[in-house]
């Protein structure tokens, strides 16, 4: 009930004569069920409402002893904890839902009779509560306060931090209170970013590493743990992208091996390096910066998409193994981002591309929400089409292959140098962000 109603009711009752020694429950005399309460807030938030209701009387047929035995099974307890964490409901709220106490309002209502003080119906003020919560209290809002709450004192490893998405993420987390571990091959650039973060009031440390060397990956993680005790969040952002058809790669098998070495084997080595500590502490997150290409399978990206799909497959298989230890693995399906990785390819100049800062916002969202997967609407559409109408997706991508030329200078085909056609530009706008 609203606090102003409670305050006015207590004030009024406290000033009435001959009521000493009595008990007054200042509650809603016409309380709503849990389902109706949730639906009031769903309407205020313009969200879908619950239509299926669960009758608690159905559980009364089950003996309490059986319920307690089942509830105390470790696997059941862990599953329950994971479900509650996923829907952001604390255990204490669940315990309250099972409280069978009944607080009647008859005496309070009698004492308030004629005062004009009454408990307002929830629908008259639910929107105010929702609006205030949404603007000020939502723990998933990408605010500096929420980031600090989530990351204060945490050790965060960011690979590929010398440029592009990694650099943008480092600056996005600069004032979060986290200890940022900046990892890439170029020490000079890392030092510049570290100094910039320090100027913003943050803390960063430099760990130059060739992430395509699995032994170097292992050594780097060991140094980080030795220096800082553990790793709370690993952001696998470093990657190599190659836009080249398989036909143009007949004599370039190293395109596939070197892409897999960095994008898959290096990332897996880092994951294996941080997992034991995360599981021991019962908390941790691994964020893999994947690609929308792993949802839509664009042509000319066989090497790149295969490496990202491999990491995603590994992570999805691993996630259930570590969920009970409080470790979350998040795969982010990034759209095409303007980074130094694509800078040499002028072909992309004609395409809609998001900036690195926008990509960093997706990483921040992943940290605050800890989802299993994060992607764009277009990426989700690609997944749905692939399942519902795989032939149609194949047709679209076949058309894309013929509409968009090979990268200039990488093909013997004289048509490779031509500009993107009007039809190609139209398709690019319809499928914003997919790597062609």
Tab-separated table of N, CA, C and O in Angstrom, residues 264-339:
chain	number	residue	atom	x	y	z
A	264	UNK	N	39.014	-18.865	-31.842
A	264	UNK	CA	38.489	-20.026	-31.106
A	264	UNK	C	39.480	-20.566	-30.078
A	264	UNK	O	39.215	-20.509	-28.878
A	265	UNK	N	40.626	-21.050	-30.523
A	265	UNK	CA	41.538	-21.707	-29.586
A	265	UNK	C	42.059	-20.746	-28.517
A	265	UNK	O	42.137	-21.099	-27.337
A	266	UNK	N	42.398	-19.526	-28.915
A	266	UNK	CA	42.874	-18.554	-27.924
A	266	UNK	C	41.796	-18.252	-26.895
A	266	UNK	O	42.075	-18.194	-25.683
A	267	UNK	N	40.555	-18.046	-27.366
A	267	UNK	CA	39.458	-17.738	-26.449
A	267	UNK	C	39.170	-18.907	-25.514
A	267	UNK	O	38.938	-18.724	-24.312
A	268	UNK	N	39.182	-20.119	-26.052
A	268	UNK	CA	38.925	-21.298	-25.218
A	268	UNK	C	40.012	-21.456	-24.160
A	268	UNK	O	39.732	-21.796	-23.000
A	269	UNK	N	41.242	-21.176	-24.536
A	269	UNK	CA	42.345	-21.283	-23.568
A	269	UNK	C	42.135	-20.308	-22.416
A	269	UNK	O	42.384	-20.650	-21.246
A	270	UNK	N	41.673	-19.103	-22.720
A	270	UNK	CA	41.409	-18.123	-21.666
A	270	UNK	C	40.253	-18.576	-20.778
A	270	UNK	O	40.291	-18.422	-19.557
A	271	UNK	N	39.206	-19.108	-21.398
A	271	UNK	CA	38.050	-19.586	-20.622
A	271	UNK	C	38.479	-20.671	-19.648
A	271	UNK	O	38.129	-20.644	-18.462
A	272	UNK	N	39.244	-21.632	-20.148
A	272	UNK	CA	39.708	-22.720	-19.290
A	272	UNK	C	40.591	-22.184	-18.168
A	272	UNK	O	40.602	-22.704	-17.047
A	273	UNK	N	41.312	-21.115	-18.460
A	273	UNK	CA	42.201	-20.544	-17.453
A	273	UNK	C	41.479	-19.857	-16.311
A	273	UNK	O	41.958	-19.861	-15.170
A	274	UNK	N	40.315	-19.243	-16.588
A	274	UNK	CA	39.610	-18.484	-15.538
A	274	UNK	C	38.505	-19.287	-14.853
A	274	UNK	O	38.071	-18.925	-13.752
A	275	UNK	N	38.046	-20.365	-15.483
A	275	UNK	CA	36.900	-21.106	-14.936
A	275	UNK	C	37.128	-21.681	-13.536
A	275	UNK	O	36.233	-21.556	-12.676
A	276	UNK	N	38.263	-22.326	-13.260
A	276	UNK	CA	38.421	-22.915	-11.923
A	276	UNK	C	38.216	-21.901	-10.800
A	276	UNK	O	37.528	-22.182	-9.814
A	277	UNK	N	38.797	-20.717	-10.942
A	277	UNK	CA	38.645	-19.696	-9.910
A	277	UNK	C	37.221	-19.197	-9.799
A	277	UNK	O	36.710	-18.972	-8.689
A	278	UNK	N	36.550	-19.017	-10.923
A	278	UNK	CA	35.163	-18.564	-10.896
A	278	UNK	C	34.268	-19.585	-10.199
A	278	UNK	O	33.412	-19.242	-9.370
A	279	UNK	N	34.461	-20.854	-10.519
A	279	UNK	CA	33.618	-21.901	-9.930
A	279	UNK	C	33.887	-22.021	-8.430
A	279	UNK	O	32.967	-22.249	-7.639
A	280	UNK	N	35.127	-21.848	-8.051
A	280	UNK	CA	35.463	-21.935	-6.627
A	280	UNK	C	34.822	-20.800	-5.835
A	280	UNK	O	34.343	-21.008	-4.710
A	281	UNK	N	34.764	-19.603	-6.424
A	281	UNK	CA	34.162	-18.459	-5.735
A	281	UNK	C	32.644	-18.423	-5.873
A	281	UNK	O	31.976	-17.649	-5.188
A	282	UNK	N	32.090	-19.218	-6.796
A	282	UNK	CA	30.638	-19.273	-6.968
A	282	UNK	C	30.062	-18.098	-7.718
A	282	UNK	O	28.871	-17.798	-7.613
A	283	UNK	N	30.894	-17.423	-8.522
A	283	UNK	CA	30.413	-16.256	-9.257
A	283	UNK	C	31.394	-15.915	-10.372
A	283	UNK	O	32.605	-15.968	-10.179
A	284	UNK	N	30.865	-15.571	-11.533
A	284	UNK	CA	31.731	-15.156	-12.631
A	284	UNK	C	30.945	-15.028	-13.914
A	284	UNK	O	29.804	-15.501	-14.017
A	285	UNK	N	31.544	-14.374	-14.898
A	285	UNK	CA	30.897	-14.223	-16.196
A	285	UNK	C	31.943	-14.229	-17.296
A	285	UNK	O	33.002	-13.620	-17.173
A	286	UNK	N	31.611	-14.930	-18.367
A	286	UNK	CA	32.447	-14.964	-19.562
A	286	UNK	C	31.606	-14.401	-20.701
A	286	UNK	O	30.520	-14.906	-20.985
A	287	UNK	N	32.094	-13.340	-21.331
A	287	UNK	CA	31.372	-12.692	-22.421
A	287	UNK	C	32.146	-12.908	-23.712
A	287	UNK	O	33.308	-12.492	-23.824
A	288	UNK	N	31.520	-13.575	-24.664
A	288	UNK	CA	32.131	-13.798	-25.965
A	288	UNK	C	31.513	-12.841	-26.978
A	288	UNK	O	30.300	-12.849	-27.190
A	289	UNK	N	32.340	-12.011	-27.593
A	289	UNK	CA	31.856	-11.116	-28.639
A	289	UNK	C	31.822	-11.920	-29.939
A	289	UNK	O	32.837	-12.091	-30.611
A	290	UNK	N	30.639	-12.424	-30.249
A	290	UNK	CA	30.440	-13.208	-31.465
A	290	UNK	C	29.926	-12.291	-32.564
A	290	UNK	O	30.145	-11.074	-32.530
A	291	UNK	N	29.248	-12.839	-33.535
A	291	UNK	CA	28.840	-12.053	-34.700
A	291	UNK	C	27.439	-12.428	-35.150
A	291	UNK	O	26.997	-13.573	-34.989
A	292	UNK	N	26.751	-11.451	-35.735
A	292	UNK	CA	25.464	-11.712	-36.352
A	292	UNK	C	25.620	-12.716	-37.495
A	292	UNK	O	24.664	-13.389	-37.893
A	293	UNK	N	26.845	-12.837	-37.995
A	293	UNK	CA	27.113	-13.824	-39.041
A	293	UNK	C	26.853	-15.240	-38.588
A	293	UNK	O	26.516	-16.114	-39.398
A	294	UNK	N	27.000	-15.507	-37.281
A	294	UNK	CA	26.733	-16.840	-36.749
A	294	UNK	C	25.235	-17.131	-36.684
A	294	UNK	O	24.837	-18.246	-36.354
A	295	UNK	N	24.403	-16.127	-36.976
A	295	UNK	CA	22.958	-16.303	-37.028
A	295	UNK	C	22.434	-16.323	-38.458
A	295	UNK	O	21.406	-16.930	-38.733
A	296	UNK	N	23.143	-15.638	-39.370
A	296	UNK	CA	22.640	-15.496	-40.734
A	296	UNK	C	23.515	-16.167	-41.793
A	296	UNK	O	23.082	-16.336	-42.921
A	297	UNK	N	24.757	-16.524	-41.465
A	297	UNK	CA	25.661	-17.266	-42.351
A	297	UNK	C	25.875	-16.575	-43.706
A	297	UNK	O	25.531	-17.122	-44.755
A	298	UNK	N	26.432	-15.373	-43.694
A	298	UNK	CA	26.653	-14.656	-44.956
A	298	UNK	C	27.785	-15.272	-45.764
A	298	UNK	O	28.749	-15.800	-45.207
A	299	UNK	N	27.701	-15.212	-47.086
A	299	UNK	CA	28.785	-15.739	-47.928
A	299	UNK	C	30.045	-14.901	-47.782
A	299	UNK	O	30.004	-13.759	-47.352
A	300	UNK	N	31.164	-15.490	-48.170
A	300	UNK	CA	32.499	-14.896	-48.115
A	300	UNK	C	33.039	-14.760	-46.695
A	300	UNK	O	34.077	-14.154	-46.483
A	301	UNK	N	32.347	-15.307	-45.717
A	301	UNK	CA	32.831	-15.240	-44.336
A	301	UNK	C	32.947	-16.638	-43.720
A	301	UNK	O	32.757	-16.808	-42.525
A	302	UNK	N	33.247	-17.621	-44.544
A	302	UNK	CA	33.291	-18.999	-44.052
A	302	UNK	C	34.293	-19.162	-42.912
A	302	UNK	O	33.986	-19.777	-41.881
A	303	UNK	N	35.486	-18.623	-43.076
A	303	UNK	CA	36.514	-18.782	-42.043
A	303	UNK	C	36.104	-18.081	-40.756
A	303	UNK	O	36.200	-18.653	-39.662
A	304	UNK	N	35.636	-16.858	-40.874
A	304	UNK	CA	35.280	-16.063	-39.698
A	304	UNK	C	34.062	-16.647	-38.972
A	304	UNK	O	34.091	-16.858	-37.756
A	305	UNK	N	32.996	-16.900	-39.713
A	305	UNK	CA	31.765	-17.397	-39.093
A	305	UNK	C	31.996	-18.766	-38.463
A	305	UNK	O	31.479	-19.063	-37.377
A	306	UNK	N	32.787	-19.606	-39.117
A	306	UNK	CA	33.071	-20.930	-38.554
A	306	UNK	C	33.772	-20.821	-37.210
A	306	UNK	O	33.464	-21.560	-36.264
A	307	UNK	N	34.707	-19.874	-37.094
A	307	UNK	CA	35.429	-19.715	-35.826
A	307	UNK	C	34.502	-19.196	-34.729
A	307	UNK	O	34.579	-19.636	-33.574
A	308	UNK	N	33.629	-18.257	-35.073
A	308	UNK	CA	32.692	-17.725	-34.081
A	308	UNK	C	31.655	-18.774	-33.703
A	308	UNK	O	31.262	-18.879	-32.524
A	309	UNK	N	31.194	-19.539	-34.678
A	309	UNK	CA	30.222	-20.596	-34.384
A	309	UNK	C	30.844	-21.671	-33.502
A	309	UNK	O	30.170	-22.250	-32.633
A	310	UNK	N	32.129	-21.945	-33.705
A	310	UNK	CA	32.812	-22.934	-32.866
A	310	UNK	C	32.864	-22.474	-31.419
A	310	UNK	O	32.578	-23.243	-30.491
A	311	UNK	N	33.222	-21.199	-31.204
A	311	UNK	CA	33.283	-20.664	-29.840
A	311	UNK	C	31.904	-20.642	-29.205
A	311	UNK	O	31.740	-20.961	-28.025
A	312	UNK	N	30.904	-20.287	-29.990
A	312	UNK	CA	29.543	-20.259	-29.463
A	312	UNK	C	29.064	-21.664	-29.108
A	312	UNK	O	28.429	-21.872	-28.070
A	313	UNK	N	29.374	-22.643	-29.974
A	313	UNK	CA	28.984	-24.028	-29.677
A	313	UNK	C	29.656	-24.544	-28.420
A	313	UNK	O	29.031	-25.185	-27.573
A	314	UNK	N	30.951	-24.246	-28.280
A	314	UNK	CA	31.685	-24.623	-27.070
A	314	UNK	C	31.034	-24.012	-25.837
A	314	UNK	O	30.815	-24.676	-24.817
A	315	UNK	N	30.700	-22.730	-25.928
A	315	UNK	CA	30.155	-22.001	-24.783
A	315	UNK	C	28.765	-22.508	-24.403
A	315	UNK	O	28.432	-22.616	-23.221
A	316	UNK	N	27.949	-22.817	-25.394
A	316	UNK	CA	26.594	-23.289	-25.100
A	316	UNK	C	26.619	-24.680	-24.470
A	316	UNK	O	25.763	-25.006	-23.652
A	317	UNK	N	27.588	-25.482	-24.854
A	317	UNK	CA	27.737	-26.795	-24.218
A	317	UNK	C	28.275	-26.652	-22.804
A	317	UNK	O	27.894	-27.406	-21.897
A	318	UNK	N	29.157	-25.685	-22.604
A	318	UNK	CA	29.775	-25.478	-21.294
A	318	UNK	C	28.809	-24.853	-20.297
A	318	UNK	O	28.854	-25.178	-19.093
A	319	UNK	N	27.950	-23.949	-20.759
A	319	UNK	CA	27.104	-23.158	-19.858
A	319	UNK	C	26.335	-23.996	-18.839
A	319	UNK	O	26.329	-23.659	-17.639
A	320	UNK	N	25.665	-25.098	-19.234
A	320	UNK	CA	24.938	-25.888	-18.231
A	320	UNK	C	25.863	-26.564	-17.217
A	320	UNK	O	25.446	-26.870	-16.099
A	321	UNK	N	27.115	-26.790	-17.602
A	321	UNK	CA	28.055	-27.446	-16.699
A	321	UNK	C	28.486	-26.543	-15.548
A	321	UNK	O	28.856	-27.032	-14.480
A	322	UNK	N	28.447	-25.236	-15.772
A	322	UNK	CA	28.958	-24.303	-14.754
A	322	UNK	C	27.868	-23.423	-14.158
A	322	UNK	O	28.144	-22.608	-13.274
A	323	UNK	N	26.625	-23.571	-14.631
A	323	UNK	CA	25.545	-22.710	-14.138
A	323	UNK	C	25.336	-22.870	-12.642
A	323	UNK	O	25.083	-21.895	-11.930
A	324	UNK	N	25.450	-24.113	-12.151
A	324	UNK	CA	25.216	-24.336	-10.723
A	324	UNK	C	26.324	-23.740	-9.858
A	324	UNK	O	26.180	-23.638	-8.646
A	325	UNK	N	27.427	-23.327	-10.493
A	325	UNK	CA	28.507	-22.673	-9.759
A	325	UNK	C	28.408	-21.147	-9.838
A	325	UNK	O	29.330	-20.438	-9.426
A	326	UNK	N	27.311	-20.645	-10.392
A	326	UNK	CA	27.118	-19.205	-10.468
A	326	UNK	C	27.858	-18.533	-11.604
A	326	UNK	O	28.012	-17.316	-11.613
A	327	UNK	N	28.337	-19.316	-12.575
A	327	UNK	CA	29.074	-18.767	-13.715
A	327	UNK	C	28.126	-18.649	-14.908
A	327	UNK	O	27.470	-19.622	-15.286
A	328	UNK	N	28.062	-17.462	-15.491
A	328	UNK	CA	27.208	-17.201	-16.648
A	328	UNK	C	28.078	-16.981	-17.874
A	328	UNK	O	29.079	-16.272	-17.810
A	329	UNK	N	27.699	-17.606	-18.968
A	329	UNK	CA	28.414	-17.407	-20.238
A	329	UNK	C	27.479	-16.704	-21.199
A	329	UNK	O	26.385	-17.180	-21.485
A	330	UNK	N	27.909	-15.557	-21.696
A	330	UNK	CA	27.078	-14.721	-22.567
A	330	UNK	C	27.709	-14.617	-23.947
A	330	UNK	O	28.875	-14.246	-24.072
A	331	UNK	N	26.938	-14.940	-24.964
A	331	UNK	CA	27.371	-14.757	-26.350
A	331	UNK	C	26.670	-13.532	-26.929
A	331	UNK	O	25.439	-13.477	-26.954
A	332	UNK	N	27.446	-12.553	-27.386
A	332	UNK	CA	26.887	-11.338	-27.985
A	332	UNK	C	27.031	-11.426	-29.495
A	332	UNK	O	28.146	-11.513	-30.017
A	333	UNK	N	25.919	-11.410	-30.198
A	333	UNK	CA	25.947	-11.436	-31.657
A	333	UNK	C	26.006	-9.996	-32.170
A	333	UNK	O	24.981	-9.358	-32.372
A	334	UNK	N	27.216	-9.521	-32.375
A	334	UNK	CA	27.421	-8.142	-32.808
A	334	UNK	C	27.058	-7.974	-34.279
A	334	UNK	O	27.394	-8.823	-35.108
A	335	UNK	N	26.400	-6.863	-34.617
A	335	UNK	CA	26.289	-6.508	-36.032
A	335	UNK	C	27.622	-5.967	-36.514
A	335	UNK	O	28.594	-5.933	-35.760
A	336	UNK	N	27.674	-5.547	-37.755
A	336	UNK	CA	28.922	-5.019	-38.302
A	336	UNK	C	29.292	-3.727	-37.581
A	336	UNK	O	28.481	-2.814	-37.464
A	337	UNK	N	30.527	-3.655	-37.081
A	337	UNK	CA	30.990	-2.520	-36.282
A	337	UNK	C	32.156	-1.847	-36.994
A	337	UNK	O	33.035	-2.514	-37.534
A	338	UNK	N	32.184	-0.521	-36.965
A	338	UNK	CA	33.272	0.223	-37.584
A	338	UNK	C	34.503	0.147	-36.686
A	338	UNK	O	34.602	0.853	-35.682
A	339	UNK	N	35.428	-0.717	-37.039
A	339	UNK	CA	36.648	-0.908	-36.256
A	339	UNK	C	37.846	-0.991	-37.212
A	339	UNK	O	37.675	-1.157	-38.423
